[in-house]
Coordinates of C-alpha atoms in Angstrom, one line a residue:
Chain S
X1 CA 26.8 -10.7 19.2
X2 CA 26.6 -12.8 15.8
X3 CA 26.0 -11.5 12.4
X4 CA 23.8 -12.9 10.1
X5 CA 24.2 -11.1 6.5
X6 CA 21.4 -12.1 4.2
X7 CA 23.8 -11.0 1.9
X8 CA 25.6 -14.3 1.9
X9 CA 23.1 -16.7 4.0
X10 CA 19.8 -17.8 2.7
X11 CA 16.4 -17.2 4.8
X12 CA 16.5 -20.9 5.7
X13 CA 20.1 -20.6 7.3
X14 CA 18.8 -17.6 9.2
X15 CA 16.0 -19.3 10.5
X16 CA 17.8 -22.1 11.7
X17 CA 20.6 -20.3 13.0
X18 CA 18.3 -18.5 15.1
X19 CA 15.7 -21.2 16.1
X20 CA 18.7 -23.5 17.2
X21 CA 20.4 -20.8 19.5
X22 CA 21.3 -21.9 22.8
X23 CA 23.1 -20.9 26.3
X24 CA 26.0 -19.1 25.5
X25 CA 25.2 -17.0 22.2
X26 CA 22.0 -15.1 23.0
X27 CA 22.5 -11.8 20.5
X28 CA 22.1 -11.8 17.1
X29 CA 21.7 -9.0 14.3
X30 CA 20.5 -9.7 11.1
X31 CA 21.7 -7.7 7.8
X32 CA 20.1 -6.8 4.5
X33 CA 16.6 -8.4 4.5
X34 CA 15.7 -6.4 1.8
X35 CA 11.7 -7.4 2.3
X36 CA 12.5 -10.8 2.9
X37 CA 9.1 -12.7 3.9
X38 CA 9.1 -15.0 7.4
X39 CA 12.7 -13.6 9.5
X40 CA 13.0 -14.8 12.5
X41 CA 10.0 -16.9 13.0
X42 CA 8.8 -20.0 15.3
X43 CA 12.0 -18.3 17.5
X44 CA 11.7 -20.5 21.2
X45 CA 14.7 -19.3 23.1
X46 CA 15.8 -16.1 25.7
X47 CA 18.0 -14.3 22.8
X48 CA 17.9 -10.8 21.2
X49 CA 17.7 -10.2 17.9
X50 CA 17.5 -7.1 16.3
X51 CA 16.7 -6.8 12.5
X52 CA 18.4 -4.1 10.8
X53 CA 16.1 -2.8 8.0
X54 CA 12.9 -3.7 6.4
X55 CA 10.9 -6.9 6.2
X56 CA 8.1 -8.6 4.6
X57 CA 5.3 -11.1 5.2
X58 CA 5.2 -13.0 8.5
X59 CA 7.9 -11.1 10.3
X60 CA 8.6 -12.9 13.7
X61 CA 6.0 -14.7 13.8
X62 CA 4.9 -17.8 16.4
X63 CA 7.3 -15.9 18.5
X64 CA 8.2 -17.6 22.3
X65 CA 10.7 -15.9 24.7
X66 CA 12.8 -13.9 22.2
X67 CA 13.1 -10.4 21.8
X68 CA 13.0 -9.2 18.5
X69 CA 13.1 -5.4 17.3
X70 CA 13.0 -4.2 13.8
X71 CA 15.0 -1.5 12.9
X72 CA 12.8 -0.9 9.8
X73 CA 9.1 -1.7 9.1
X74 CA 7.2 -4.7 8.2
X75 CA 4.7 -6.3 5.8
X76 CA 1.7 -8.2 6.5
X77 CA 1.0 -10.6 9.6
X78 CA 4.0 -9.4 11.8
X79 CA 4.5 -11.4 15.0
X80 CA 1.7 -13.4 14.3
X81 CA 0.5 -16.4 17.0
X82 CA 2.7 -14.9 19.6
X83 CA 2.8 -17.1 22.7
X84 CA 5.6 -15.0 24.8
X85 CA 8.5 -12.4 24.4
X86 CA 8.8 -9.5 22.7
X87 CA 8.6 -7.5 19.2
X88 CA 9.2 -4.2 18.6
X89 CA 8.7 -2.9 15.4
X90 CA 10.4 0.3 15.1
X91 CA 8.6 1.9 11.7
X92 CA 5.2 0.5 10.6
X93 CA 3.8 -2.4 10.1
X94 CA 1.1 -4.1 7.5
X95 CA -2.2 -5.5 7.5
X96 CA -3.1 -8.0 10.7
X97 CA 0.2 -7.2 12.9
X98 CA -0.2 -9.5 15.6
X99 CA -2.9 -11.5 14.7
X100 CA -4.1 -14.6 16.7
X101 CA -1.2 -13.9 19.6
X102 CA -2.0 -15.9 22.8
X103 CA 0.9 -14.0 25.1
X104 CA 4.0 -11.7 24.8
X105 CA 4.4 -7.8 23.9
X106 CA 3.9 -6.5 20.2
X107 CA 5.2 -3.0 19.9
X108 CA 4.9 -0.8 16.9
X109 CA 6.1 2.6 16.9
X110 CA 4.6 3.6 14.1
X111 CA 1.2 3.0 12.4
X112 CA -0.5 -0.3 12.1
X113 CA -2.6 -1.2 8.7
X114 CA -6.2 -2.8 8.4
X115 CA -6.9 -6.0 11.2
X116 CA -4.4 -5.1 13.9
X117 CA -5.0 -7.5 16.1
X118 CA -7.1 -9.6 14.6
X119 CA -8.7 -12.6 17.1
X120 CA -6.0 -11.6 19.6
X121 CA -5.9 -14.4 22.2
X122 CA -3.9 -12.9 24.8
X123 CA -1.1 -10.8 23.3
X124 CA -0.3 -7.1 24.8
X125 CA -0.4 -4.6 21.7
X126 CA 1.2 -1.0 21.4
X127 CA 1.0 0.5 19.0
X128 CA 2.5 4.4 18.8
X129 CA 0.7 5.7 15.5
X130 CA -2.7 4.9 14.1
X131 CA -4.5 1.3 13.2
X132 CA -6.4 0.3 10.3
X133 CA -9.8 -0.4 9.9
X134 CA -11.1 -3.8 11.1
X135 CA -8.7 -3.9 14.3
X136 CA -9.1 -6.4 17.3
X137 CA -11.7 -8.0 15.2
X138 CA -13.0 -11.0 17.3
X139 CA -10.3 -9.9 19.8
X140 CA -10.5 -12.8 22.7
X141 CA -8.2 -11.4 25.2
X142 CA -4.9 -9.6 25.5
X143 CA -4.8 -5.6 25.2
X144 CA -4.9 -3.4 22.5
X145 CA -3.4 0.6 23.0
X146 CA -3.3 3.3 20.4
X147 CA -1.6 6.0 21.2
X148 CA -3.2 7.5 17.7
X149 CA -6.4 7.1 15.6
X150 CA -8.2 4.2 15.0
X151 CA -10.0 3.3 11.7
X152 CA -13.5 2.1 10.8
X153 CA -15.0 -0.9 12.9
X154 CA -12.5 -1.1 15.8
X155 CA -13.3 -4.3 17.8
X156 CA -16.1 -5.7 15.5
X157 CA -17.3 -9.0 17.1
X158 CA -15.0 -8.5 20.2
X159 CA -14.9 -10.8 23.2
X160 CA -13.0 -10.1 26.5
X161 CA -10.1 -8.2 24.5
X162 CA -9.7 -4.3 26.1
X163 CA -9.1 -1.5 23.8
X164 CA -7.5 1.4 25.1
X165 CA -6.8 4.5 22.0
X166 CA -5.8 8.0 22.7
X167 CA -7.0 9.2 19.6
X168 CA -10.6 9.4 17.4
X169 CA -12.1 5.9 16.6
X170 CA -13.4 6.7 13.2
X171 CA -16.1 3.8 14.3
X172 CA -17.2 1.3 16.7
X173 CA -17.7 -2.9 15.1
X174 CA -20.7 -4.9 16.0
X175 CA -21.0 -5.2 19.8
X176 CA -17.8 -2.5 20.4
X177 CA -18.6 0.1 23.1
X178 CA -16.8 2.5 25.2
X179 CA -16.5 1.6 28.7
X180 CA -15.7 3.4 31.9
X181 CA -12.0 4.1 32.6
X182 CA -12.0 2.4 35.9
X183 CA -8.5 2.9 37.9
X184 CA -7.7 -0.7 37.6
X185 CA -7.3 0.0 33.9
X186 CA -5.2 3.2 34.7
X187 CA -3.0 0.7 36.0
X188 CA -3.0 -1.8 33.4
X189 CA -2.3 1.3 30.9
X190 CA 0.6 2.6 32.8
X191 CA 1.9 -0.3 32.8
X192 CA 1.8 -1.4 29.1
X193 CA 2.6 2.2 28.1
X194 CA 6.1 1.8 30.4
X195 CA 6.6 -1.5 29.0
X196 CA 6.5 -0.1 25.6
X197 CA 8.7 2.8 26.1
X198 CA 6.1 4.9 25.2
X199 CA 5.5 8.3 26.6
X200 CA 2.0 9.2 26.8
X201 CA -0.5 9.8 29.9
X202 CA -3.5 7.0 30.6
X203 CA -5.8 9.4 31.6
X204 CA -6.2 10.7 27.7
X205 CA -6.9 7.5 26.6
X206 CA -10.8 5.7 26.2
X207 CA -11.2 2.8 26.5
X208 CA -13.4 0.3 24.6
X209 CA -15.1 -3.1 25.0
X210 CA -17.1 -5.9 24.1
X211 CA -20.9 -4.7 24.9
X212 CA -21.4 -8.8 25.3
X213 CA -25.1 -8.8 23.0
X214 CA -23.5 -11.5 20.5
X215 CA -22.5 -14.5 22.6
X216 CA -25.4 -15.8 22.4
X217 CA -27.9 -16.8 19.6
X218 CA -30.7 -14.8 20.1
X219 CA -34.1 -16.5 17.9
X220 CA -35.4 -13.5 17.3
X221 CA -32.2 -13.0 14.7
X222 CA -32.9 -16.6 12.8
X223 CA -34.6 -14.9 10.3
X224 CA -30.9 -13.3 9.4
X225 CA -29.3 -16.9 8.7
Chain D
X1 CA -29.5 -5.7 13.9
X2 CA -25.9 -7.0 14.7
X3 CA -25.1 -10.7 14.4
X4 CA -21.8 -11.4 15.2
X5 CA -19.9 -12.4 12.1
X6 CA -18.6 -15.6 13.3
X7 CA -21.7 -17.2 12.6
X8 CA -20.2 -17.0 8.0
X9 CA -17.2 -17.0 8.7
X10 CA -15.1 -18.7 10.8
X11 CA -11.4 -17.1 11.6
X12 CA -9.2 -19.7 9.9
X13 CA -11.6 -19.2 6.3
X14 CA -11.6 -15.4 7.3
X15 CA -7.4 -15.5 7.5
X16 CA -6.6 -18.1 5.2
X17 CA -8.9 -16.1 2.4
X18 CA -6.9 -13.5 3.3
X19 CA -3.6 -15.1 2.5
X20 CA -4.2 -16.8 -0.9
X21 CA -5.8 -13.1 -1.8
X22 CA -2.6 -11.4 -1.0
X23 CA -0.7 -14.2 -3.0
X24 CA -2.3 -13.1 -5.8
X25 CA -0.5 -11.0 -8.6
X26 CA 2.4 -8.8 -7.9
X27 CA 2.1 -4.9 -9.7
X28 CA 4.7 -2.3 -9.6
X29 CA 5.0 1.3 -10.8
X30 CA 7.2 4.1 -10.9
X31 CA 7.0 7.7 -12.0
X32 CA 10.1 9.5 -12.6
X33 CA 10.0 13.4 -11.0
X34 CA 13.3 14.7 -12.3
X35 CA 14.7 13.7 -15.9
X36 CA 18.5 12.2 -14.7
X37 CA 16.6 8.9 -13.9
X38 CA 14.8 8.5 -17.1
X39 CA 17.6 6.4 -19.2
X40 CA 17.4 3.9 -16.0
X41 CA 13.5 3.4 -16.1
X42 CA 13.4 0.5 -17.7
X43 CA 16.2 -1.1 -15.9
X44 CA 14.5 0.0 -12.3
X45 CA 11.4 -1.4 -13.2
X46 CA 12.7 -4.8 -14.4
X47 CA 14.1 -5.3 -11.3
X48 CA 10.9 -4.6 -9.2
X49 CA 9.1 -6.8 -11.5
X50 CA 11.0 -9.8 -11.4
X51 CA 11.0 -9.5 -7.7
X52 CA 7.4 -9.8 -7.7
X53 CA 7.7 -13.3 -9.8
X54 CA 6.2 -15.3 -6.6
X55 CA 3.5 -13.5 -6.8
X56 CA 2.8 -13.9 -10.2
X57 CA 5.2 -16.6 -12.5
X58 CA 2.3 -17.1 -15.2
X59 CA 2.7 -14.2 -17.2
X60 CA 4.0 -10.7 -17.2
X61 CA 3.5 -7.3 -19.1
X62 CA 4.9 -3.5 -18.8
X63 CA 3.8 -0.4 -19.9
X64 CA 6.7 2.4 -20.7
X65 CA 5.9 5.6 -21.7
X66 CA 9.1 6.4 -23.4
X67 CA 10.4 8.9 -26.0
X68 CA 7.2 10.9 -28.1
X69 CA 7.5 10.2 -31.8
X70 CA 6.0 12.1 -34.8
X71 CA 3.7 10.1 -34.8
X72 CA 1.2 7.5 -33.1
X73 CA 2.5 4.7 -31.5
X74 CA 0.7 1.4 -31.8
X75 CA 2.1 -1.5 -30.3
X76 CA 0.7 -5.2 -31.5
X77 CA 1.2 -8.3 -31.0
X78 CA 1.0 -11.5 -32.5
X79 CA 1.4 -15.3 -31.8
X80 CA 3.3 -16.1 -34.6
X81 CA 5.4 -12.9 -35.1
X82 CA 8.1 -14.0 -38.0
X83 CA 5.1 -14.5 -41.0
X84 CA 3.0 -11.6 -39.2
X85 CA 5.1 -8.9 -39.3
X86 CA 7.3 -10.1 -42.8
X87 CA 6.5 -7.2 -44.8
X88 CA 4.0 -5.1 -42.7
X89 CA 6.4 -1.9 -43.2
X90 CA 6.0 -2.2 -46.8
X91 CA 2.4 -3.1 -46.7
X92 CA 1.6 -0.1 -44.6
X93 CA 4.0 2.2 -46.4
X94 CA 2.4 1.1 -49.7
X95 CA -1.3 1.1 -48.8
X96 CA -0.9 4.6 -46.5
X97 CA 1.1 6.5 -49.0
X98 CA 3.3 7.6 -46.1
X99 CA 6.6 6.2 -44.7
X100 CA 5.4 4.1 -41.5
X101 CA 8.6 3.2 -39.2
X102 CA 8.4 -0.7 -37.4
X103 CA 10.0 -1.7 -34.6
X104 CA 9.8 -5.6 -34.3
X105 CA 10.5 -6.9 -30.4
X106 CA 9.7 -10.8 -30.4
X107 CA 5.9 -11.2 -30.5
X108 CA 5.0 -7.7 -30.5
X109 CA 5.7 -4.2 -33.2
X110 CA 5.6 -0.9 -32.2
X111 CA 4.4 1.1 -35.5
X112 CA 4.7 4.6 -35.8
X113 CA 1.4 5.9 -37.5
X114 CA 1.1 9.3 -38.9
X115 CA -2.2 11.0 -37.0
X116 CA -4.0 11.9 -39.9
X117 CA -3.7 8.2 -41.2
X118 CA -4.9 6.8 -37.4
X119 CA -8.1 4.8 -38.9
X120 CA -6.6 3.4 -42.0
X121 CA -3.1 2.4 -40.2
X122 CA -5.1 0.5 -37.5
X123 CA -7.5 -1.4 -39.9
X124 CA -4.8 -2.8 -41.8
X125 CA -3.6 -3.9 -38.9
X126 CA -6.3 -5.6 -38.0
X127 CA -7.1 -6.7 -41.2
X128 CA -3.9 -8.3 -40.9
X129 CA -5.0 -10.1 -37.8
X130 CA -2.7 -8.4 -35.7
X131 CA -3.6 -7.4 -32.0
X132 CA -3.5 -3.6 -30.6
X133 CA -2.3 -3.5 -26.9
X134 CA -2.2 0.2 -27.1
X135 CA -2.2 3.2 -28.9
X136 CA -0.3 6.5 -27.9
X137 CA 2.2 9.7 -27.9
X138 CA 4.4 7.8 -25.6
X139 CA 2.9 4.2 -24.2
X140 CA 4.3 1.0 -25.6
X141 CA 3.1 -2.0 -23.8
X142 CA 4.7 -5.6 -23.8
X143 CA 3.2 -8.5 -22.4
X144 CA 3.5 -12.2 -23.0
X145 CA 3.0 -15.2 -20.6
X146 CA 5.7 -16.8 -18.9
X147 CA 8.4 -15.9 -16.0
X148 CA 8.6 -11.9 -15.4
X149 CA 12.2 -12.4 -16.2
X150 CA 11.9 -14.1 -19.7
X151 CA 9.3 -12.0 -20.7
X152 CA 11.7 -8.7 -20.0
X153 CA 14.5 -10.0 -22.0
X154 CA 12.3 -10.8 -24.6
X155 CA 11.7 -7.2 -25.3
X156 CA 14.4 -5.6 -23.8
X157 CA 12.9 -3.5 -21.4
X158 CA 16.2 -3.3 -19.2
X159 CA 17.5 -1.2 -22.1
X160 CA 14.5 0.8 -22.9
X161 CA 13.9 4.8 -21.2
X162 CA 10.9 6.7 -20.6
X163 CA 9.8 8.8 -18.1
X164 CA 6.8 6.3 -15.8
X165 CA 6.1 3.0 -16.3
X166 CA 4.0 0.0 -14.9
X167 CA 4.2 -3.4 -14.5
X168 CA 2.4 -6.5 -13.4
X169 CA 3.2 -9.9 -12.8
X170 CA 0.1 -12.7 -12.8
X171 CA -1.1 -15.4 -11.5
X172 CA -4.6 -15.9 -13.0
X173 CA -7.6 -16.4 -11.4
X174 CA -10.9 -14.9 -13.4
X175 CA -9.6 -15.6 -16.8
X176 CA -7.2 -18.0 -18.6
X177 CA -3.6 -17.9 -19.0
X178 CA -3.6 -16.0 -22.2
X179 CA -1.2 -12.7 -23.9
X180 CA -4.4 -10.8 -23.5
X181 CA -5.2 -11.8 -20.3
X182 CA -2.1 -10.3 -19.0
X183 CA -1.6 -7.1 -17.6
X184 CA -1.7 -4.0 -18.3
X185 CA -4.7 -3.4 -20.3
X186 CA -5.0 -0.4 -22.2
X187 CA -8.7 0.8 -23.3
X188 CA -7.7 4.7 -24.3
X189 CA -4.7 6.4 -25.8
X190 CA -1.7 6.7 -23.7
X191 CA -4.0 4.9 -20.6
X192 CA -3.6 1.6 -19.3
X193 CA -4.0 -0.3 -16.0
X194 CA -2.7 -2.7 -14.0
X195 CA -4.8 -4.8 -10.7
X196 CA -4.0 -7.1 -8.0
X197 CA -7.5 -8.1 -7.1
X198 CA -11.0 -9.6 -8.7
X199 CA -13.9 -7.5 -9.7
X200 CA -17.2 -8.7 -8.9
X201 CA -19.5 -6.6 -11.0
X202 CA -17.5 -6.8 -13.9
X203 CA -19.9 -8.4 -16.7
X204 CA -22.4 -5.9 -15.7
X205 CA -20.4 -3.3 -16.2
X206 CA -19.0 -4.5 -19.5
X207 CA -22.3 -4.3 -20.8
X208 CA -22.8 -0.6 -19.3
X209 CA -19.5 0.0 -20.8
X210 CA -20.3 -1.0 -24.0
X211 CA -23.6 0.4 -24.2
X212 CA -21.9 3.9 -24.1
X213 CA -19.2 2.7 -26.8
X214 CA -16.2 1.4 -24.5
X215 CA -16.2 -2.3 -25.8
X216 CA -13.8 -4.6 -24.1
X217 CA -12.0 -7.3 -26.2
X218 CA -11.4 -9.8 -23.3
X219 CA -13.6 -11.9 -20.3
X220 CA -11.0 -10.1 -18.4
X221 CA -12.4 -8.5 -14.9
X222 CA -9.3 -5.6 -15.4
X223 CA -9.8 -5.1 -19.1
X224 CA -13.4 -3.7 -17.6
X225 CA -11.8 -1.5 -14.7
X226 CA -9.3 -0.2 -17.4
X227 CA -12.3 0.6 -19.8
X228 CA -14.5 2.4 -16.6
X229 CA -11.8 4.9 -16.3
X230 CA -10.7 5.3 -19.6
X231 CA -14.7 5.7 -20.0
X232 CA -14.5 8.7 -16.8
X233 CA -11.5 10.4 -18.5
X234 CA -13.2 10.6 -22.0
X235 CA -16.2 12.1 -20.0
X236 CA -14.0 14.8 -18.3
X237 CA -13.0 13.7 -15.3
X238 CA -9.3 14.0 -14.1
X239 CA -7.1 11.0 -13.5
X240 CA -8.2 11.3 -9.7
X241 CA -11.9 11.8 -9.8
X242 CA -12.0 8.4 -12.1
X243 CA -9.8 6.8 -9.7
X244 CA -12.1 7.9 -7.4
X245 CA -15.5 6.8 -9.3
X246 CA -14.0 3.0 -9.1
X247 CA -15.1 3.4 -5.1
X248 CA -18.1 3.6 -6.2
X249 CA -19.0 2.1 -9.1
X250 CA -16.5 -1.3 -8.7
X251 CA -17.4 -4.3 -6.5
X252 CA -14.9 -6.6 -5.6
X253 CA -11.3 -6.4 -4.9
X254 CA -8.6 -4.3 -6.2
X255 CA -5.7 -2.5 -6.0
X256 CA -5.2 -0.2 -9.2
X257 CA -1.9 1.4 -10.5
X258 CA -3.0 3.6 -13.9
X259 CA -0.8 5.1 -16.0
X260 CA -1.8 8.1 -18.3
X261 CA 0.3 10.2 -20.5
X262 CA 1.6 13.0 -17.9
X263 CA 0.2 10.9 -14.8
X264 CA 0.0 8.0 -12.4
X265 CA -2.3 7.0 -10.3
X266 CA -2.8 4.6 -7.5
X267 CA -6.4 3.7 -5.6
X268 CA -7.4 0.4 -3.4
X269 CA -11.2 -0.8 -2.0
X270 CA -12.4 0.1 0.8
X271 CA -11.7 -3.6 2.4
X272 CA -8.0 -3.6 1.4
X273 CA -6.7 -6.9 1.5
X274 CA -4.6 -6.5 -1.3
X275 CA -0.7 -6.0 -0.6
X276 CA 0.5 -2.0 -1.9
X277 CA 3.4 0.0 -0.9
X278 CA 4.8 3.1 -2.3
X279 CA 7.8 4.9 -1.9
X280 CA 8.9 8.7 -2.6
X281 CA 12.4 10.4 -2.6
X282 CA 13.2 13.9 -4.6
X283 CA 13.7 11.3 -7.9
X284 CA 10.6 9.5 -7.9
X285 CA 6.9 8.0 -6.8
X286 CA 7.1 4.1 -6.7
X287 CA 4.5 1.6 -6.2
X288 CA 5.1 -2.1 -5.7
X289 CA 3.1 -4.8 -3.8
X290 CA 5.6 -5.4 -1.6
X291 CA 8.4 -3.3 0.2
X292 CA 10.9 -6.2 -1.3
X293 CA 10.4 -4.6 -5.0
X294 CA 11.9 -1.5 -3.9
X295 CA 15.0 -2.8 -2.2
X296 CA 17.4 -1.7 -5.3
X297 CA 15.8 1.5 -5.9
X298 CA 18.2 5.0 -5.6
X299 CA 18.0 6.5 -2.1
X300 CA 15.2 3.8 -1.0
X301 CA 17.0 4.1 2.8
X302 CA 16.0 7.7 2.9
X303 CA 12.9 7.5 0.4
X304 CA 9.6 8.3 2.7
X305 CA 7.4 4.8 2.6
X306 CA 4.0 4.1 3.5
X307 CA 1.0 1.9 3.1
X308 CA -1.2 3.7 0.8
X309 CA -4.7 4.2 3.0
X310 CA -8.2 2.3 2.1
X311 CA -10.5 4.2 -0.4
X312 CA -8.1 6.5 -0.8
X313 CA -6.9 8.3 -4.3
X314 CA -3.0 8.7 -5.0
X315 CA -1.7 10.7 -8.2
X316 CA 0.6 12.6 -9.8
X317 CA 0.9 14.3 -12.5
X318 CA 3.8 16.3 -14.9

């Protein structure tokens, strides 16, 4: 295990220390971040690094192949762009957690802000608390699960993104609905859920989805542009 | 009908708005629950605001409210302090018959009025070209332009006590780089605000505003917000149902820390794109646009710390 203290090494030293690990050192923590904006991103390697306290903007994000927990919460865009691994956010987390991700697991084990999961491309969200409004806006693909509440306009403009929340959705976006529970995505949900570490049943959980009216520019709306 | 939003906006404009938004001003506060803090106050919040210098390095400005006199404190400024306040204690002490105490810091004077003489002390001042930030029991305000950190040490505030206090550092965007177009404004006694945002409706509201006698003295979108509540408050309401008016009657963007005599106050839009976190232990309430501001606060490890919620009215009060 290697110690980074931000204490006595800048951001940049972090950053490198941990984007230039290979083979034989493949654990890190990092010390006193204090709210430091971007730790631990554009990470491409196998290792686990575990931040001990709280952090700022663009926490681990463009994340591939690491593992990255938080022993604190975060600030805005956390594990943004994802493309694979893991990070696991062990308080809350800011506006847009997880925006953009194309692959990999986001898990936050508290509450999510406003635009969780903004145009999520493919990344796996859990998320143990409640999300903001806004959430899985122009989702694309990848899963969403709430184990709490959900705020106004969840999945506004969604694609093929699924939305699974335990909870109340305070509303539905443009084009949201709630679909049937079908046991395929009973499956998918146990999954995730176990994956997460997260101890909660799929059968009290809805799920939601695109409705599919807005691909396509319908004429009769021209008068709208 | 629904029309999928893409169709404005694309993603990238939709996140990259969103980023040089939150880049936008830094604002902290913090309200002090027990008295063994209060000689630290000023020292705390120096901290948190130089912190928040990225997000603001154009100018800065703190409000304190500090030890009551007997008496009225005005603070003023001026841009060429050593002629404009030569003799101002005599002049005042001469022309309102009464001993009037001034406390020079750099640009700005913090001049302890006698009630009864209110009117007459703050014509001379202005006669004398000077400019009121504020007027109260306990508020003294101090804000200049340049680095958070210069403008502290220029008044001292590291040294200086009270028992809440806000702060905001700026980087401009609906008005120019000016003293009075920093932060906090102050449009009633012992009120003032700070804002991380831009108002929309702002110059039709400054007309409503001054149609029922709350004139503003700047272009400034937050002199008007500061002026709508102050505007609430005169008409009754508490600190939290004026907070809560700004929902309604306020387009645009904002987050809002407003400190009153006994009280603080936070509120954000509906949309809330811009940055606010606060912090509570036993000691105190703080705010700060980001967590980093509190790093060097007492207890902050065991403090409880959230994300204040959207539309959504925070306050204490003493």
């Amino acid at each position: 295990m290697q110690t980074l203290d931000m204490n006595d090494i800048d951001l940049r030293a972090v950053n490198a220390t941990l984007q230039g690990a290979t083979g034989n050192d493949t654990e890190f923590e990092v010390l006193n971040l204090r709210g430091s904006h971007a730790v631990a991103v554009g990470l491409d390697a196998p290792i686990d690094v575990t931040l001990h306290g709280s952090a700022g903007y663009y926490c681990a994000g463009m994340n591939k192949q690491a593992k990255i927990t938080v022993k604190g919460s975060v600030g805005p865009g956390a594990a943004e762009n994802m493309m694979s691994g893991e990070v696991i956010v062990n308080g809350d987390a800011s506006q847009y957690a997880g925006a953009t991700g194309h692959g990999g697991l986001l898990v936050i084990k508290g509450n999510a802000s406003s635009r969780c999961g903004i145009s999520m491309k493919g990344i796996d969200i859990v998320v143990g608390g409640n999300i903001g409004h806004m959430s899985a806006f122009m989702a694309q693909k990848g899963n969403l699960v709430v184990l709490g509440d959900a705020g106004d306009a969840l999945g506004d403009s969604l694609y093929e993104a699924r939305l699974f929340v335990r909870g109340s959705v305070k509303s539905l976006g443009a084009d949201c609905v709630e679909k049937e529970m079908r046991p395929e995505h009973l499956d998918l949900l146990a999954d995730l859920l176990s994956r997460a570490g997260m101890d909660a049943k799929p059968k009290e959980f809805r799920r939601y989805g695109s409705a599919r009216e807005l691909y396509h520019f319908k004429v009769d709306n021209a008068g709208a542009y | 009908m629904q029309v999928k939003l893409f169709s404005h906006m694309s993603e990238s404009t939709a996140l990259l708005r969103d980023r040089m938004e939150n880049t936008m001003c830094g604002i902290v506060g913090l309200f002090l629950k027990q008295e063994n803090l209060r000689p630290r106050l000023g020292d705390m919040l120096t901290d948190m605001l130089i912190t928040m210098t990225d997000r603001g390095p154009d100018s800065a400005g703190i409000a304190i409210y500090g030890d009551e006199m007997d008496g009225l404190k005005v603070t003023v400024q001026s841009d060429d302090a050593t002629s404009a306040f030569d003799g101002l204690q005599d002049e005042l002490t001469e022309r309102l018959g009464t001993s009037v105490p001034v406390r020079v810091l750099d640009t700005h004077a913090i001049i302890t009025l006698s009630r009864d003489k209110r009117d007459e002390g703050l014509a001379c001042l202005e006669e004398r070209g000077l400019r009121i930030m504020g007027v109260g029991d306990a508020m003294e305000i101090f804000k200049e332009v340049g680095l958070p950190k210069d403008v502290a040490d220029r008044f001292g505030i590291r040294a200086m006590q009270g028992s809440h206090g806000i702060g905001h550092t700026r980087m401009a965007t609906e008005s120019a780089v000016t003293t009075l177009g920093a932060h906090p404004f102050s449009t009633a006694d012992d009120q003032c605000l700070v804002h991380n945002g831009s108002l929309s409706n702002h110059n039709q509201m400054r007309r409503r505003l001054a149609r029922d006698g709350f004139v503003t003295k700047t272009e400034n979108d937050t002199e008007v917000g500061a002026a709508y509540i102050s505007s609430r408050i005169a008409k009754g309401d508490t600190l939290g149902e004026a907070l809560e008016g700004t929902l309604k009657d306020l387009d645009g963007f904002f987050t809002f820390v407003m400190g009153t005599k006994n009280g603080f106050g936070v509120v954000r839009d509906p949309i809330a794109c811009k940055p606010a976190v606060m912090a509570e232990t036993d000691d105190y309430v703080a705010f700060a646009s980001e967590y980093r501001a509190f790093a060097d606060l007492p207890g902050i490890d065991t403090a409880r710390i959230w994300e204040p919620e959207p539309a959504t009215v925070y306050f204490w009060e003493r």
